[in-house]
Short mmCIF file of N, CA and C in Angstrom, two decimals:
data_model
loop_
_atom_site.label_atom_id
_atom_site.label_comp_id
_atom_site.label_asym_id
_atom_site.label_seq_id
_atom_site.Cartn_x
_atom_site.Cartn_y
_atom_site.Cartn_z
N GLN A 1 7.02 12.67 3.99
CA GLN A 1 5.73 12.01 3.84
C GLN A 1 5.94 10.70 3.08
N VAL A 2 5.33 9.66 3.59
CA VAL A 2 5.41 8.34 2.97
C VAL A 2 4.02 7.90 2.57
N HIS A 3 3.95 7.26 1.45
CA HIS A 3 2.68 6.68 1.01
C HIS A 3 2.89 5.20 0.72
N LEU A 4 2.04 4.37 1.30
CA LEU A 4 2.10 2.93 1.08
C LEU A 4 0.85 2.47 0.37
N GLU A 5 1.01 1.60 -0.58
CA GLU A 5 -0.13 1.04 -1.29
C GLU A 5 0.01 -0.46 -1.40
N GLU A 6 -0.92 -1.17 -0.78
CA GLU A 6 -0.92 -2.62 -0.84
C GLU A 6 -1.77 -3.10 -2.02
N SER A 7 -1.38 -4.23 -2.57
CA SER A 7 -2.14 -4.84 -3.66
C SER A 7 -1.85 -6.33 -3.71
N GLY A 8 -2.61 -7.03 -4.52
CA GLY A 8 -2.36 -8.45 -4.73
C GLY A 8 -3.31 -9.39 -4.03
N GLY A 9 -4.19 -8.85 -3.21
CA GLY A 9 -5.14 -9.72 -2.54
C GLY A 9 -6.18 -10.24 -3.50
N GLY A 10 -7.03 -11.11 -2.99
CA GLY A 10 -8.08 -11.67 -3.83
C GLY A 10 -8.74 -12.85 -3.17
N LEU A 11 -9.56 -13.53 -3.96
CA LEU A 11 -10.26 -14.73 -3.49
C LEU A 11 -9.51 -15.94 -4.04
N VAL A 12 -9.17 -16.84 -3.16
CA VAL A 12 -8.42 -18.02 -3.57
C VAL A 12 -8.93 -19.23 -2.79
N GLN A 13 -8.84 -20.38 -3.38
CA GLN A 13 -9.25 -21.60 -2.67
C GLN A 13 -8.16 -22.03 -1.69
N ALA A 14 -8.58 -22.76 -0.70
CA ALA A 14 -7.62 -23.29 0.27
C ALA A 14 -6.55 -24.09 -0.47
N GLY A 15 -5.32 -23.88 -0.06
CA GLY A 15 -4.19 -24.52 -0.72
C GLY A 15 -3.56 -23.68 -1.80
N GLY A 16 -4.23 -22.60 -2.16
CA GLY A 16 -3.72 -21.74 -3.21
C GLY A 16 -2.67 -20.77 -2.71
N SER A 17 -2.23 -19.89 -3.62
CA SER A 17 -1.17 -18.94 -3.32
C SER A 17 -1.56 -17.53 -3.76
N LEU A 18 -0.97 -16.57 -3.10
CA LEU A 18 -1.11 -15.17 -3.48
C LEU A 18 0.21 -14.47 -3.22
N ARG A 19 0.48 -13.45 -4.00
CA ARG A 19 1.65 -12.60 -3.77
C ARG A 19 1.17 -11.18 -3.54
N LEU A 20 1.37 -10.72 -2.34
CA LEU A 20 0.98 -9.37 -1.98
C LEU A 20 2.15 -8.42 -2.22
N SER A 21 1.81 -7.22 -2.62
CA SER A 21 2.84 -6.20 -2.85
C SER A 21 2.53 -4.96 -2.03
N CYS A 22 3.59 -4.29 -1.62
CA CYS A 22 3.46 -3.03 -0.88
C CYS A 22 4.43 -2.05 -1.50
N ALA A 23 3.89 -1.11 -2.23
CA ALA A 23 4.72 -0.11 -2.89
C ALA A 23 4.80 1.13 -2.03
N ALA A 24 6.01 1.57 -1.77
CA ALA A 24 6.22 2.74 -0.93
C ALA A 24 6.76 3.89 -1.76
N SER A 25 6.32 5.07 -1.45
CA SER A 25 6.83 6.26 -2.11
C SER A 25 7.04 7.35 -1.07
N GLY A 26 7.86 8.31 -1.43
CA GLY A 26 8.14 9.39 -0.50
C GLY A 26 9.40 9.14 0.29
N ARG A 27 9.43 9.58 1.53
CA ARG A 27 10.62 9.52 2.37
C ARG A 27 10.80 8.13 2.98
N THR A 28 11.06 7.18 2.13
CA THR A 28 11.11 5.79 2.57
C THR A 28 12.39 5.45 3.32
N PHE A 29 13.39 6.33 3.27
CA PHE A 29 14.66 6.01 3.92
C PHE A 29 14.51 5.87 5.42
N SER A 30 13.43 6.43 5.96
CA SER A 30 13.22 6.38 7.41
C SER A 30 12.70 5.02 7.87
N MET A 31 12.36 4.17 6.93
CA MET A 31 11.76 2.89 7.30
C MET A 31 12.78 1.77 7.11
N ASN A 32 13.53 1.49 8.13
CA ASN A 32 14.50 0.41 8.04
C ASN A 32 13.83 -0.94 8.04
N ALA A 33 12.75 -1.07 8.79
CA ALA A 33 12.05 -2.35 8.86
C ALA A 33 10.63 -2.15 8.35
N MET A 34 10.21 -3.09 7.54
CA MET A 34 8.85 -3.10 7.03
C MET A 34 8.21 -4.42 7.40
N ALA A 35 6.93 -4.39 7.58
CA ALA A 35 6.26 -5.62 7.99
C ALA A 35 4.85 -5.67 7.45
N TRP A 36 4.35 -6.87 7.35
CA TRP A 36 2.95 -7.12 7.01
C TRP A 36 2.20 -7.49 8.28
N PHE A 37 1.03 -6.92 8.41
CA PHE A 37 0.11 -7.24 9.49
C PHE A 37 -1.21 -7.63 8.85
N ARG A 38 -2.05 -8.29 9.61
CA ARG A 38 -3.36 -8.62 9.08
C ARG A 38 -4.41 -8.45 10.17
N GLN A 39 -5.62 -8.22 9.72
CA GLN A 39 -6.73 -8.09 10.65
C GLN A 39 -7.94 -8.81 10.09
N ALA A 40 -8.37 -9.80 10.81
CA ALA A 40 -9.58 -10.54 10.45
C ALA A 40 -10.77 -9.90 11.15
N PRO A 41 -11.96 -10.10 10.63
CA PRO A 41 -13.15 -9.52 11.26
C PRO A 41 -13.27 -9.91 12.72
N GLY A 42 -13.45 -8.91 13.56
CA GLY A 42 -13.64 -9.18 14.98
C GLY A 42 -12.37 -9.49 15.74
N LYS A 43 -11.23 -9.39 15.07
CA LYS A 43 -9.96 -9.72 15.73
C LYS A 43 -9.01 -8.53 15.67
N GLN A 44 -8.02 -8.57 16.54
CA GLN A 44 -7.02 -7.51 16.54
C GLN A 44 -6.04 -7.70 15.38
N ARG A 45 -5.44 -6.59 14.99
CA ARG A 45 -4.42 -6.66 13.96
C ARG A 45 -3.21 -7.40 14.52
N GLU A 46 -2.63 -8.28 13.69
CA GLU A 46 -1.51 -9.08 14.16
C GLU A 46 -0.37 -9.09 13.16
N PHE A 47 0.82 -9.28 13.68
CA PHE A 47 2.02 -9.34 12.87
C PHE A 47 2.03 -10.63 12.05
N VAL A 48 2.44 -10.50 10.79
CA VAL A 48 2.54 -11.67 9.90
C VAL A 48 4.00 -11.95 9.55
N ALA A 49 4.67 -10.94 9.02
CA ALA A 49 6.06 -11.12 8.59
C ALA A 49 6.73 -9.77 8.49
N GLY A 50 8.04 -9.75 8.70
CA GLY A 50 8.78 -8.50 8.62
C GLY A 50 10.13 -8.69 7.96
N ILE A 51 10.66 -7.61 7.45
CA ILE A 51 11.98 -7.65 6.80
C ILE A 51 12.71 -6.35 7.09
N ARG A 52 14.00 -6.50 7.33
CA ARG A 52 14.83 -5.35 7.66
C ARG A 52 15.58 -4.90 6.41
N ARG A 53 15.62 -3.62 6.18
CA ARG A 53 16.26 -3.10 4.97
C ARG A 53 17.77 -3.32 5.00
N SER A 54 18.38 -3.12 6.17
CA SER A 54 19.84 -3.10 6.24
C SER A 54 20.47 -4.43 5.85
N ASP A 55 19.87 -5.53 6.27
CA ASP A 55 20.48 -6.84 5.99
C ASP A 55 19.48 -7.86 5.48
N SER A 56 18.26 -7.41 5.19
CA SER A 56 17.18 -8.28 4.71
C SER A 56 16.85 -9.42 5.68
N ALA A 57 17.19 -9.23 6.94
CA ALA A 57 16.78 -10.23 7.92
C ALA A 57 15.27 -10.27 7.97
N THR A 58 14.74 -11.46 8.16
CA THR A 58 13.29 -11.63 8.15
C THR A 58 12.81 -12.32 9.43
N ASP A 59 11.54 -12.18 9.67
CA ASP A 59 10.90 -12.86 10.79
C ASP A 59 9.46 -13.14 10.40
N TYR A 60 8.92 -14.21 10.95
CA TYR A 60 7.57 -14.62 10.61
C TYR A 60 6.80 -15.01 11.86
N ALA A 61 5.51 -14.77 11.81
CA ALA A 61 4.64 -15.29 12.85
C ALA A 61 4.58 -16.80 12.71
N ASP A 62 4.39 -17.47 13.82
CA ASP A 62 4.37 -18.93 13.79
C ASP A 62 3.32 -19.47 12.83
N PHE A 63 2.19 -18.78 12.71
CA PHE A 63 1.11 -19.33 11.90
C PHE A 63 1.38 -19.27 10.39
N VAL A 64 2.45 -18.58 9.96
CA VAL A 64 2.78 -18.56 8.53
C VAL A 64 4.16 -19.15 8.23
N LYS A 65 4.87 -19.52 9.26
CA LYS A 65 6.22 -20.08 9.03
C LYS A 65 6.13 -21.30 8.13
N GLY A 66 6.97 -21.29 7.12
CA GLY A 66 6.97 -22.38 6.15
C GLY A 66 5.98 -22.19 5.02
N ARG A 67 5.10 -21.22 5.14
CA ARG A 67 4.09 -20.97 4.09
C ARG A 67 4.24 -19.62 3.45
N ALA A 68 5.03 -18.74 4.04
CA ALA A 68 5.14 -17.37 3.54
C ALA A 68 6.59 -16.97 3.39
N THR A 69 6.82 -16.10 2.44
CA THR A 69 8.14 -15.53 2.23
C THR A 69 8.00 -14.04 2.01
N ILE A 70 8.69 -13.26 2.83
CA ILE A 70 8.70 -11.82 2.66
C ILE A 70 10.01 -11.42 1.98
N SER A 71 9.92 -10.49 1.08
CA SER A 71 11.10 -10.03 0.37
C SER A 71 10.92 -8.55 0.04
N ARG A 72 12.00 -7.92 -0.39
CA ARG A 72 11.90 -6.51 -0.74
C ARG A 72 12.80 -6.21 -1.91
N ASP A 73 12.38 -5.25 -2.69
CA ASP A 73 13.17 -4.73 -3.81
C ASP A 73 13.43 -3.27 -3.47
N ASN A 74 14.61 -2.98 -2.97
CA ASN A 74 14.90 -1.62 -2.53
C ASN A 74 14.89 -0.63 -3.69
N ASP A 75 15.27 -1.09 -4.87
CA ASP A 75 15.26 -0.19 -6.03
C ASP A 75 13.84 0.24 -6.37
N LYS A 76 12.89 -0.66 -6.14
CA LYS A 76 11.49 -0.35 -6.45
C LYS A 76 10.72 0.09 -5.21
N ASN A 77 11.40 0.12 -4.07
CA ASN A 77 10.73 0.49 -2.81
C ASN A 77 9.47 -0.34 -2.61
N THR A 78 9.60 -1.61 -2.85
CA THR A 78 8.44 -2.51 -2.77
C THR A 78 8.78 -3.71 -1.88
N VAL A 79 7.84 -4.06 -1.05
CA VAL A 79 7.94 -5.24 -0.20
C VAL A 79 6.89 -6.23 -0.65
N TYR A 80 7.26 -7.48 -0.72
CA TYR A 80 6.36 -8.52 -1.18
C TYR A 80 6.10 -9.54 -0.07
N LEU A 81 4.95 -10.17 -0.15
CA LEU A 81 4.64 -11.29 0.74
C LEU A 81 4.05 -12.39 -0.12
N GLN A 82 4.84 -13.42 -0.32
CA GLN A 82 4.36 -14.59 -1.04
C GLN A 82 3.75 -15.55 -0.03
N MET A 83 2.51 -15.89 -0.22
CA MET A 83 1.81 -16.78 0.70
C MET A 83 1.34 -18.02 -0.05
N ASN A 84 1.74 -19.17 0.44
CA ASN A 84 1.38 -20.44 -0.17
C ASN A 84 0.56 -21.27 0.82
N SER A 85 -0.02 -22.32 0.30
CA SER A 85 -0.83 -23.22 1.14
C SER A 85 -1.80 -22.44 2.02
N LEU A 86 -2.50 -21.54 1.39
CA LEU A 86 -3.40 -20.67 2.14
C LEU A 86 -4.53 -21.47 2.78
N LYS A 87 -4.94 -20.99 3.95
CA LYS A 87 -5.99 -21.63 4.71
C LYS A 87 -7.14 -20.64 4.91
N PRO A 88 -8.34 -21.15 5.14
CA PRO A 88 -9.46 -20.22 5.39
C PRO A 88 -9.17 -19.25 6.54
N GLU A 89 -8.41 -19.68 7.53
CA GLU A 89 -8.10 -18.78 8.65
C GLU A 89 -7.11 -17.68 8.28
N ASP A 90 -6.58 -17.72 7.08
CA ASP A 90 -5.74 -16.62 6.60
C ASP A 90 -6.57 -15.46 6.05
N THR A 91 -7.87 -15.67 5.98
CA THR A 91 -8.75 -14.61 5.48
C THR A 91 -8.65 -13.39 6.39
N ALA A 92 -8.32 -12.26 5.79
CA ALA A 92 -8.12 -11.03 6.55
C ALA A 92 -7.78 -9.90 5.57
N VAL A 93 -7.77 -8.70 6.10
CA VAL A 93 -7.20 -7.59 5.35
C VAL A 93 -5.72 -7.50 5.74
N TYR A 94 -4.88 -7.46 4.74
CA TYR A 94 -3.44 -7.43 4.97
C TYR A 94 -2.91 -6.02 4.73
N TYR A 95 -2.14 -5.56 5.69
CA TYR A 95 -1.57 -4.21 5.64
C TYR A 95 -0.04 -4.30 5.72
N CYS A 96 0.60 -3.36 5.10
CA CYS A 96 2.04 -3.23 5.33
C CYS A 96 2.29 -1.87 5.97
N THR A 97 3.34 -1.80 6.75
CA THR A 97 3.70 -0.54 7.36
C THR A 97 5.13 -0.63 7.86
N ALA A 98 5.65 0.48 8.36
CA ALA A 98 6.96 0.47 8.98
C ALA A 98 6.85 -0.27 10.31
N ALA A 99 7.96 -0.81 10.74
CA ALA A 99 7.95 -1.59 11.97
C ALA A 99 9.18 -1.27 12.81
N VAL A 100 9.09 -1.56 14.08
CA VAL A 100 10.24 -1.50 14.97
C VAL A 100 10.46 -2.89 15.54
N ILE A 101 11.70 -3.19 15.75
CA ILE A 101 12.05 -4.52 16.24
C ILE A 101 12.57 -4.38 17.67
N THR A 102 11.94 -5.09 18.56
CA THR A 102 12.38 -5.06 19.96
C THR A 102 12.75 -6.47 20.38
N GLY A 103 13.19 -6.58 21.60
CA GLY A 103 13.53 -7.89 22.11
C GLY A 103 12.34 -8.84 22.19
N SER A 104 11.16 -8.27 22.22
CA SER A 104 9.97 -9.11 22.32
C SER A 104 9.24 -9.26 21.00
N GLY A 105 9.80 -8.73 19.93
CA GLY A 105 9.18 -8.96 18.63
C GLY A 105 9.07 -7.73 17.77
N TRP A 106 8.28 -7.84 16.72
CA TRP A 106 8.08 -6.79 15.76
C TRP A 106 6.77 -6.06 16.08
N TYR A 107 6.84 -4.75 16.02
CA TYR A 107 5.67 -3.95 16.29
C TYR A 107 5.50 -2.91 15.20
N ALA A 108 4.27 -2.64 14.87
CA ALA A 108 3.97 -1.65 13.85
C ALA A 108 4.35 -0.25 14.34
N ASN A 109 4.91 0.51 13.43
CA ASN A 109 5.19 1.92 13.71
C ASN A 109 4.65 2.74 12.54
N PRO A 110 3.35 2.78 12.39
CA PRO A 110 2.76 3.44 11.23
C PRO A 110 3.09 4.92 11.15
N ALA A 111 3.53 5.52 12.27
CA ALA A 111 3.89 6.94 12.23
C ALA A 111 5.03 7.21 11.26
N LEU A 112 5.91 6.23 11.07
CA LEU A 112 7.00 6.39 10.11
C LEU A 112 6.53 6.23 8.68
N ALA A 113 5.35 5.70 8.50
CA ALA A 113 4.86 5.40 7.15
C ALA A 113 3.65 6.24 6.79
N GLY A 114 3.42 7.30 7.54
CA GLY A 114 2.29 8.13 7.23
C GLY A 114 0.96 7.49 7.58
N GLY A 115 1.00 6.50 8.48
CA GLY A 115 -0.23 5.85 8.90
C GLY A 115 -0.41 4.52 8.21
N TRP A 116 -1.53 3.91 8.45
CA TRP A 116 -1.87 2.64 7.81
C TRP A 116 -2.40 2.88 6.40
N GLY A 117 -2.08 1.97 5.49
CA GLY A 117 -2.68 2.02 4.17
C GLY A 117 -4.08 1.43 4.19
N ARG A 118 -4.66 1.29 3.02
CA ARG A 118 -6.02 0.74 2.96
C ARG A 118 -6.03 -0.77 3.07
N GLY A 119 -4.87 -1.37 2.87
CA GLY A 119 -4.80 -2.81 2.97
C GLY A 119 -5.29 -3.49 1.71
N THR A 120 -5.12 -4.81 1.69
CA THR A 120 -5.62 -5.62 0.58
C THR A 120 -6.30 -6.84 1.15
N GLN A 121 -7.50 -7.11 0.66
CA GLN A 121 -8.32 -8.19 1.20
C GLN A 121 -7.86 -9.54 0.65
N VAL A 122 -7.63 -10.47 1.55
CA VAL A 122 -7.35 -11.85 1.18
C VAL A 122 -8.48 -12.71 1.71
N THR A 123 -9.12 -13.44 0.83
CA THR A 123 -10.21 -14.32 1.21
C THR A 123 -9.88 -15.72 0.71
N VAL A 124 -9.86 -16.66 1.64
CA VAL A 124 -9.55 -18.04 1.30
C VAL A 124 -10.79 -18.89 1.54
N SER A 125 -11.26 -19.51 0.49
CA SER A 125 -12.46 -20.35 0.60
C SER A 125 -12.06 -21.80 0.87
N SER A 126 -12.92 -22.48 1.60
CA SER A 126 -12.62 -23.88 1.94
C SER A 126 -13.13 -24.84 0.89
#
């Protein structure tokens, strides 16, 4: 059983920064890849950034490239997402979960993480 808890969201002005955290507990060894996804009101959940445990390889969605950095602390079983130069269109609930990497990209595999967490709300004001 894995439990994920996201934190670090909040209200920030455009151009500001936030650092999101995802703390994992339980059988985390099954999650080689972790990723952040987000869901804005009325929109589908989308991939934001991912990181692989084995070699810390990372990948980012085009809309955050150059503005976000994903990292992980394996000792703390925590994945971070540093987001800078935030824009109003970044407003969404941000979730972390286990991911699978295919030739066509990163996909959520919440079954490895005990499902989706509650997420953390990021609101960017203009």
